[in-house]
Short mmCIF file of C-alpha atoms (C1' of nucleotides) in Angstrom, two decimals:
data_model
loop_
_atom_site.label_atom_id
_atom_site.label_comp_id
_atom_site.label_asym_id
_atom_site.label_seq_id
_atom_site.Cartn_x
_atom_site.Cartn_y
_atom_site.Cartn_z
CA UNK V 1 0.00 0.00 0.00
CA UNK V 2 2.36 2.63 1.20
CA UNK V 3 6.35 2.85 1.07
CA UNK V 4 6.18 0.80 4.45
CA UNK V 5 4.83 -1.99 3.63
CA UNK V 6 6.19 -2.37 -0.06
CA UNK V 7 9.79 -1.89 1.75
CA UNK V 8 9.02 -4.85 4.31
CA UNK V 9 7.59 -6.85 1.38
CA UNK V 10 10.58 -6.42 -0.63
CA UNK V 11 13.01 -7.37 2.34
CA UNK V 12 10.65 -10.37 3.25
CA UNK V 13 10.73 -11.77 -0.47
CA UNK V 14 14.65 -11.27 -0.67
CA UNK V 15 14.65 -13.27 2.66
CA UNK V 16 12.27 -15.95 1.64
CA UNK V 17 13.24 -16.65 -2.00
CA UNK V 18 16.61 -17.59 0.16
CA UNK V 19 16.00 -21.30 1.36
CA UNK V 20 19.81 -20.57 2.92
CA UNK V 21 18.39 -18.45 5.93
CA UNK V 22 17.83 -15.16 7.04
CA UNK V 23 21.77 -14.28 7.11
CA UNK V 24 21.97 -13.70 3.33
CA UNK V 25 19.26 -11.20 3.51
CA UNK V 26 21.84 -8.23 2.20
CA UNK V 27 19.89 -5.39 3.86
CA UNK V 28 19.87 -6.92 7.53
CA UNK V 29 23.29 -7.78 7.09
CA UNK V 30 24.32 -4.18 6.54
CA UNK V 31 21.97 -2.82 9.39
CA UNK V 32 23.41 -5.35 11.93
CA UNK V 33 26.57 -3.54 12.22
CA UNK V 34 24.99 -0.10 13.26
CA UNK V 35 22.65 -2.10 15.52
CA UNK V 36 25.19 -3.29 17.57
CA UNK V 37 25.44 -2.02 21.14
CA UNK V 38 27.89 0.48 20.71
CA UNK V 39 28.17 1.33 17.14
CA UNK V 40 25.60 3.86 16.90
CA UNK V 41 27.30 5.79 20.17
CA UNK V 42 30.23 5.71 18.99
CA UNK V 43 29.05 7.08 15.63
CA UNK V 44 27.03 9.55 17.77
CA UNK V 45 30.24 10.69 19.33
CA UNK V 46 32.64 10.83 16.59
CA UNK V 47 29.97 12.97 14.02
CA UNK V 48 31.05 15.18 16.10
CA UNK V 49 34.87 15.65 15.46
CA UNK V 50 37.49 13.13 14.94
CA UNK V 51 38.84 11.26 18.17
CA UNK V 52 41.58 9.74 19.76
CA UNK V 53 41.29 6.08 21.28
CA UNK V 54 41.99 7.19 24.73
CA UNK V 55 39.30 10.65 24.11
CA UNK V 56 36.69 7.86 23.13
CA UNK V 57 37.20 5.93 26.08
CA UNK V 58 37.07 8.93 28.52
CA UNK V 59 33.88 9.86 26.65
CA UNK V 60 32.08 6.60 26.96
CA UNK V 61 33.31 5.18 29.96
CA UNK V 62 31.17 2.34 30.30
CA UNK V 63 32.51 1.12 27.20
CA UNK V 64 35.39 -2.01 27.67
CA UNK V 65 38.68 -1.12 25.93
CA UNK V 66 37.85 -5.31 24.23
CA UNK V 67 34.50 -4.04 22.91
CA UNK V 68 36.03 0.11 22.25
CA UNK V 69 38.59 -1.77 19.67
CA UNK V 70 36.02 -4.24 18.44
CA UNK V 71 33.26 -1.58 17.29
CA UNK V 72 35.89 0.84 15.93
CA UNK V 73 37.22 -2.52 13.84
CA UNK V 74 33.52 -3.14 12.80
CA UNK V 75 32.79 0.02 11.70
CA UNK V 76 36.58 0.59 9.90
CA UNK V 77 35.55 -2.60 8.01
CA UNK V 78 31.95 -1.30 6.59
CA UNK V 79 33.56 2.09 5.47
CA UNK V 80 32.39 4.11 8.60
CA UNK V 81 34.85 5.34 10.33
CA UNK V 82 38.94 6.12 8.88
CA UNK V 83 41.63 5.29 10.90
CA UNK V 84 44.65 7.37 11.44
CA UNK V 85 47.94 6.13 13.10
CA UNK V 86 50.25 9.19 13.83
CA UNK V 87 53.84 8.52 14.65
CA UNK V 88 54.16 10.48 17.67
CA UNK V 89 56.22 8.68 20.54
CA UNK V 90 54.49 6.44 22.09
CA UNK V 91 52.06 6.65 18.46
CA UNK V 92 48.65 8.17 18.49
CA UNK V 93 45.66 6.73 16.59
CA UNK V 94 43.05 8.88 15.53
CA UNK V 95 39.24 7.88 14.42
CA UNK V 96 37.01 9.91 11.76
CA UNK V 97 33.86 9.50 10.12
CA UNK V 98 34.24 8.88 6.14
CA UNK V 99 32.23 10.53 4.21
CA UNK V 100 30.18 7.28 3.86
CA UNK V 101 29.88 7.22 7.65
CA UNK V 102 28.72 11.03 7.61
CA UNK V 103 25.90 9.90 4.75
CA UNK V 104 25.29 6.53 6.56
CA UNK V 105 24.65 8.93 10.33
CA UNK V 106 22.65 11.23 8.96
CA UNK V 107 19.41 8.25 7.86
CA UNK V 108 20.37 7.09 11.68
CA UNK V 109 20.03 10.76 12.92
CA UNK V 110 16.12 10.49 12.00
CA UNK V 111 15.73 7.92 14.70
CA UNK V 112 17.90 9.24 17.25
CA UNK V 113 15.93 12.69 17.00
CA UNK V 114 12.67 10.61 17.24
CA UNK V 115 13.99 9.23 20.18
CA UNK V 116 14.85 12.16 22.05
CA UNK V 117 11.79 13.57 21.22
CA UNK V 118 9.55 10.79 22.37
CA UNK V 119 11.59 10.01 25.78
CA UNK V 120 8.54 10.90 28.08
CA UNK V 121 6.19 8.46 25.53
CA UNK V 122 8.37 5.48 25.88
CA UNK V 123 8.70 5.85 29.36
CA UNK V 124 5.20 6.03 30.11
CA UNK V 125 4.52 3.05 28.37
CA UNK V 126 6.61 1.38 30.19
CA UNK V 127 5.52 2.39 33.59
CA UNK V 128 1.43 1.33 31.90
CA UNK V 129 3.09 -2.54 31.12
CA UNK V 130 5.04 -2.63 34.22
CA UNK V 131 2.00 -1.17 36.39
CA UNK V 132 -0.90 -3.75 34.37
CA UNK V 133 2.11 -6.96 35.11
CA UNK V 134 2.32 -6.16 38.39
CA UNK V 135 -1.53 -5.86 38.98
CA UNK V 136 -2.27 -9.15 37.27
CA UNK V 137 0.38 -10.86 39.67
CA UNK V 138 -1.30 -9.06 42.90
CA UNK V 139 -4.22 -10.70 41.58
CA UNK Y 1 28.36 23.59 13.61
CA UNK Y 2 25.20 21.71 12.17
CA UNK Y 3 22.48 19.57 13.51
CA UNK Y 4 24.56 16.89 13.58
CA UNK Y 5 27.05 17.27 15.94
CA UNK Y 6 24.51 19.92 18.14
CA UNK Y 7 22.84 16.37 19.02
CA UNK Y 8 25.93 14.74 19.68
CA UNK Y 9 26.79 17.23 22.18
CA UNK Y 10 23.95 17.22 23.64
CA UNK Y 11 23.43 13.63 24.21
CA UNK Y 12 27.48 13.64 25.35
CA UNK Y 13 26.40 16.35 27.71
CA UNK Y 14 23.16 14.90 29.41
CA UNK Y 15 25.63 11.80 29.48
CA UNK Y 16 28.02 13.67 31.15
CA UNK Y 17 26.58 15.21 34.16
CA UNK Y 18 25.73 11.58 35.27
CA UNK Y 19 28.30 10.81 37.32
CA UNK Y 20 26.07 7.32 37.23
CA UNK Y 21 26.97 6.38 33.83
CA UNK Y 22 25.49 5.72 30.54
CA UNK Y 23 22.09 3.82 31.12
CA UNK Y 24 21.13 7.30 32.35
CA UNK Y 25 20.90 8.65 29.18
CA UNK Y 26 17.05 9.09 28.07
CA UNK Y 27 17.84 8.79 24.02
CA UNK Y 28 20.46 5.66 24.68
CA UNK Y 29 18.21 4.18 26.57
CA UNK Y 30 15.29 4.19 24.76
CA UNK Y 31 16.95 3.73 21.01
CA UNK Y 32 18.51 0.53 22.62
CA UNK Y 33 15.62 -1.49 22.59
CA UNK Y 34 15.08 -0.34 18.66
CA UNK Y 35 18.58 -1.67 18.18
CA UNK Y 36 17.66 -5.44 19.63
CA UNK Y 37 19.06 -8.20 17.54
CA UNK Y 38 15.20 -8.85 16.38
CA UNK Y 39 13.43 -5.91 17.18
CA UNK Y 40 14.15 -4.01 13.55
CA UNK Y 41 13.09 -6.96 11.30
CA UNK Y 42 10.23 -7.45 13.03
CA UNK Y 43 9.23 -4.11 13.34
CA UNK Y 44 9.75 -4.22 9.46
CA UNK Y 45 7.00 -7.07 9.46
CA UNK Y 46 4.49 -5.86 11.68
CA UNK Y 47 4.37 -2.42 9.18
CA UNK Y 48 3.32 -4.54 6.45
CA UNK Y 49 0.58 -6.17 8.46
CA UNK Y 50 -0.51 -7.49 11.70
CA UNK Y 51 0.60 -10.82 12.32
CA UNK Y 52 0.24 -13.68 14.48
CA UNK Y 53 2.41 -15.00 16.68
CA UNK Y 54 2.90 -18.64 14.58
CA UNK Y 55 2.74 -16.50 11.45
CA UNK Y 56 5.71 -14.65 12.57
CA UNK Y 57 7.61 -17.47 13.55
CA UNK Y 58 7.12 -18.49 10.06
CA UNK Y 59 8.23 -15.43 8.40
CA UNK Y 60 11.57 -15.14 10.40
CA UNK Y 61 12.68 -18.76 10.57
CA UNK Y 62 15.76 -18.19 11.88
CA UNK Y 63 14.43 -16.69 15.23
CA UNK Y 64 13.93 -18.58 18.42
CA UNK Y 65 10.49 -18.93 20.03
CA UNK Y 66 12.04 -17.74 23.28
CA UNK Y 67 13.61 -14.85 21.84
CA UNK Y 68 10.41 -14.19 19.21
CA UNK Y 69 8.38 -13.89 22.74
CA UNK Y 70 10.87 -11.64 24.71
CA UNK Y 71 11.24 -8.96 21.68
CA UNK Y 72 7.52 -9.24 20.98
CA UNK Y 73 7.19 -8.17 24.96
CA UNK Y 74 10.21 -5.73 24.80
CA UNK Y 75 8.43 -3.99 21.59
CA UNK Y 76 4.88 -4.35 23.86
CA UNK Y 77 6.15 -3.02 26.76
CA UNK Y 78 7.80 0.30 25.35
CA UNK Y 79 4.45 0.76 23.72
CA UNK Y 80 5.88 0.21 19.51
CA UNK Y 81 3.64 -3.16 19.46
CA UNK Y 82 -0.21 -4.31 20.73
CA UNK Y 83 -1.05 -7.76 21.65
CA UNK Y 84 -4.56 -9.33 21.40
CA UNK Y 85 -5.45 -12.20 22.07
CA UNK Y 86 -8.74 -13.67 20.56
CA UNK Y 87 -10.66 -16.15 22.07
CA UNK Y 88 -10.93 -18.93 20.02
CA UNK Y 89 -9.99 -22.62 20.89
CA UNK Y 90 -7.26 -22.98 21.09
CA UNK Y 91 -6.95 -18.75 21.98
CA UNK Y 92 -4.64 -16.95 18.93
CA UNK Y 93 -2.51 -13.66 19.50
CA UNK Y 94 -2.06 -11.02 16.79
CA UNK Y 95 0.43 -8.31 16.96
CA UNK Y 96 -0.21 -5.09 15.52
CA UNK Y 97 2.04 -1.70 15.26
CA UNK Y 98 0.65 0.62 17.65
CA UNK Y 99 0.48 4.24 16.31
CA UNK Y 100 3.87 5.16 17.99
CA UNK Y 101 5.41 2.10 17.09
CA UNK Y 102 4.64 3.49 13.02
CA UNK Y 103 5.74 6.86 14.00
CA UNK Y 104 9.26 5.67 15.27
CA UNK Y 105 9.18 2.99 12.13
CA UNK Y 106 9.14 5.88 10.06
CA UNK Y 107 11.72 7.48 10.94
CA UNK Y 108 13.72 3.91 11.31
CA UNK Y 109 12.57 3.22 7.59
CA UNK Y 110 15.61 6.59 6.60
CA UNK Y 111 18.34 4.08 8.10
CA UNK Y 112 16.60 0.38 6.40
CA UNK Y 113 16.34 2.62 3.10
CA UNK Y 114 19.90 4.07 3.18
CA UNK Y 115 21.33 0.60 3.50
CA UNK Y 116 19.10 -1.12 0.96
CA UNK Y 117 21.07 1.86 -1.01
CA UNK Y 118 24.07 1.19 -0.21
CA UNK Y 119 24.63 -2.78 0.13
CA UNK Y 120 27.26 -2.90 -2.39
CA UNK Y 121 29.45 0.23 -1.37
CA UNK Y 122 29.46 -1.46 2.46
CA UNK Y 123 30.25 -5.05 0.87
CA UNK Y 124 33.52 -3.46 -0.97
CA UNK Y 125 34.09 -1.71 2.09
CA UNK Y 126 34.82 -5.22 3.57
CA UNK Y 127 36.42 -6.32 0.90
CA UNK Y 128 38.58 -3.87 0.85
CA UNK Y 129 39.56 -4.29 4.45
CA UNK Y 130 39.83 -7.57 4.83
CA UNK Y 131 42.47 -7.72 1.99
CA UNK Y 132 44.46 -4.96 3.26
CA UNK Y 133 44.52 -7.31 6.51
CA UNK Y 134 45.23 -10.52 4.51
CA UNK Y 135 48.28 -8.64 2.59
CA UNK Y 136 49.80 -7.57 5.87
CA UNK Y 137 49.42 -10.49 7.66
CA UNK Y 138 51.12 -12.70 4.52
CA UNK Y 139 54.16 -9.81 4.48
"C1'" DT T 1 -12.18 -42.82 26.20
"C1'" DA T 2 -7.46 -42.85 24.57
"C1'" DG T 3 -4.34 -40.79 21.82
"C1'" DC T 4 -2.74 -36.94 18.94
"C1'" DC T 5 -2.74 -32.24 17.28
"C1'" DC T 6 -3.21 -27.25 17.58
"C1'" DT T 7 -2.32 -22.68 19.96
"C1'" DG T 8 1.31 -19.65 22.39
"C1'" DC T 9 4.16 -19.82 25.36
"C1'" DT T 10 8.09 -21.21 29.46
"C1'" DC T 11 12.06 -24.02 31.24
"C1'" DT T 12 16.64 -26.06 30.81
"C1'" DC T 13 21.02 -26.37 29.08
"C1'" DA T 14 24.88 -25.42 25.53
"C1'" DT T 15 27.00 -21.95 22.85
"C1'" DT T 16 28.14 -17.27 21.83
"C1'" DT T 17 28.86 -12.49 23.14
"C1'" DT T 18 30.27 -9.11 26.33
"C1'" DG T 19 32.54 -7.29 30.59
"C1'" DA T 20 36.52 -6.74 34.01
"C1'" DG T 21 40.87 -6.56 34.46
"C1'" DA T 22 45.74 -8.09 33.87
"C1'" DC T 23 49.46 -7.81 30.66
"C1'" DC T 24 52.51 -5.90 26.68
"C1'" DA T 25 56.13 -3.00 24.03
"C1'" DA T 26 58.23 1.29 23.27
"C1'" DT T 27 59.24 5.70 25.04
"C1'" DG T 28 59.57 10.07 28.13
"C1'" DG T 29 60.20 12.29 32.64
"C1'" DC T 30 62.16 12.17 37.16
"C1'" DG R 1 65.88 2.44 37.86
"C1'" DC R 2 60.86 3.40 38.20
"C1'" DC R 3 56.57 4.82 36.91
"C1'" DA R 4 53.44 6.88 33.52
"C1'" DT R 5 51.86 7.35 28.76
"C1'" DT R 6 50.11 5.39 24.12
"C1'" DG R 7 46.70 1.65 21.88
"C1'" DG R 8 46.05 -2.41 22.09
"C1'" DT R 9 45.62 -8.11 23.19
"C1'" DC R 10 44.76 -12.16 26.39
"C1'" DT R 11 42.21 -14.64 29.92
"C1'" DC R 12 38.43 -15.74 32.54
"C1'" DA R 13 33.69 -14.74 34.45
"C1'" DA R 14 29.07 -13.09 33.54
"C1'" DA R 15 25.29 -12.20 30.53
"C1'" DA R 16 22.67 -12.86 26.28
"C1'" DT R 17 21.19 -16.00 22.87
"C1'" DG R 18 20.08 -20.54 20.50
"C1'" DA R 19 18.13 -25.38 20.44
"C1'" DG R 20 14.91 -28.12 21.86
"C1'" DA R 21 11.83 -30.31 25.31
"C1'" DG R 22 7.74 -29.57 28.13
"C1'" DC R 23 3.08 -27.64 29.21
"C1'" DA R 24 -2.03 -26.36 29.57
"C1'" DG R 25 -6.27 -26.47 27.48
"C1'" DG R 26 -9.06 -27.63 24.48
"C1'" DG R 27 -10.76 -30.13 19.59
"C1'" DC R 28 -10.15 -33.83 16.52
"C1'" DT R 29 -10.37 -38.99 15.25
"C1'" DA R 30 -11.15 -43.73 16.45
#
DNA sequence: TAGCCCTGCTCTCATTTTGAGACCAATGGC
DNA sequence: GCCATTGGTCTCAAAATGAGAGCAGGGCTA
């Protein structure tokens, strides 16, 4: 009917005409990346400006220095983010959004601004579930 | 400068002045759920049509019934998805977008659209990385 | 009336992913 | 010499996920 549903039509055929599995669906396996925990953080952060590896960690501190290196490898591999090594003693490494990353973070933006502005919504809704669970179990 | 990096800031800055950490922030926490392993593609489904639970399983083989229940609740609970159950014998559930849950997939569909896009130009992306690794690993 | 199937789940256990923190090499300052 | 810095990797524990059995309540068939 409307650009929705034609676009989950079209990534439900590409899945199903694939007896293989849902892993060869090419658009989910392009989302997944910016999905994961961190990625879209980090993104977040380094739209921004460009960062060092010790600046991101200060900056998201609940991050692990495993998973900091992981994401910024994940995203480095999909054409995000650049990576800069400068050969300062001991050497400095530097991360930047490529211009693919910039295009990519702006589609994401939409969401994110959704999200901020629908904080008080989601919240609600939650407290409604939580309060309706909790009355059924009193019951 | 732009809108871009305004947001950043400000998310970085709400994050900030939490000396608690991250699962303070509002936007974080409430994008997270959106970013769920399952919670896009079945978002994606649900805009087509509402679907039943066994009709779901269906569509996205590849999900577990345990997890196919805890994303359907997560989506429930933060008020994106509505349950109802009809009584027939034996009693069927359908699950339906709510009208906030089609709000936020709209502005989710910029990111699913921009990768549809751009499938190839991430795939070289990998390519291109993991041969650069591959060359300096057989050096 | 026994046995089997359907619905939408939940429970258990194995595998995978993530977190916490130690360790590393090279260098500079004291 | 000794400790701190840089950006990592390695190990082990905890958490999330997957695979598959079990379950309640009915309706079929025989």
């Amino acid at each position: 009917m409307d650009a929705r549903a034609a676009s989950a039509r079209q990534m439900i055929a590409i899945y199903r005409t694939r007896p293989e599995g849902l892993e060869n669906c090419p658009v989910r396996n392009v989302v997944q990346n910016v999905f994961g925990k961190w990625s879209a953080l980090l993104l977040m952060v380094l739209a921004e400006k460009p960062y060092r590896f010790g600046e991101l960690r200060r900056l998201v501190p609940d991050i692990s220095q495993r998973m900091l290196t992981q994401t910024l490898r994940d995203l480095q591999r999909d054409g995000y983010v650049h990576r800069e090594v400068f050969p300062t003693k001991p050497p400095s490494v530097e991360y930047s959004l490529t211009d693919m990353g910039r295009s990519m973070f702006d589609s994401l933006q939409h969401l994110l601004h959704w999200a901020e502005n629908n904080v008080a919504a989601v919240h609600a809704a939650r407290q409604r579930f939580d309060d309706a669970e909790a009355g059924s179990n009193a019951t």
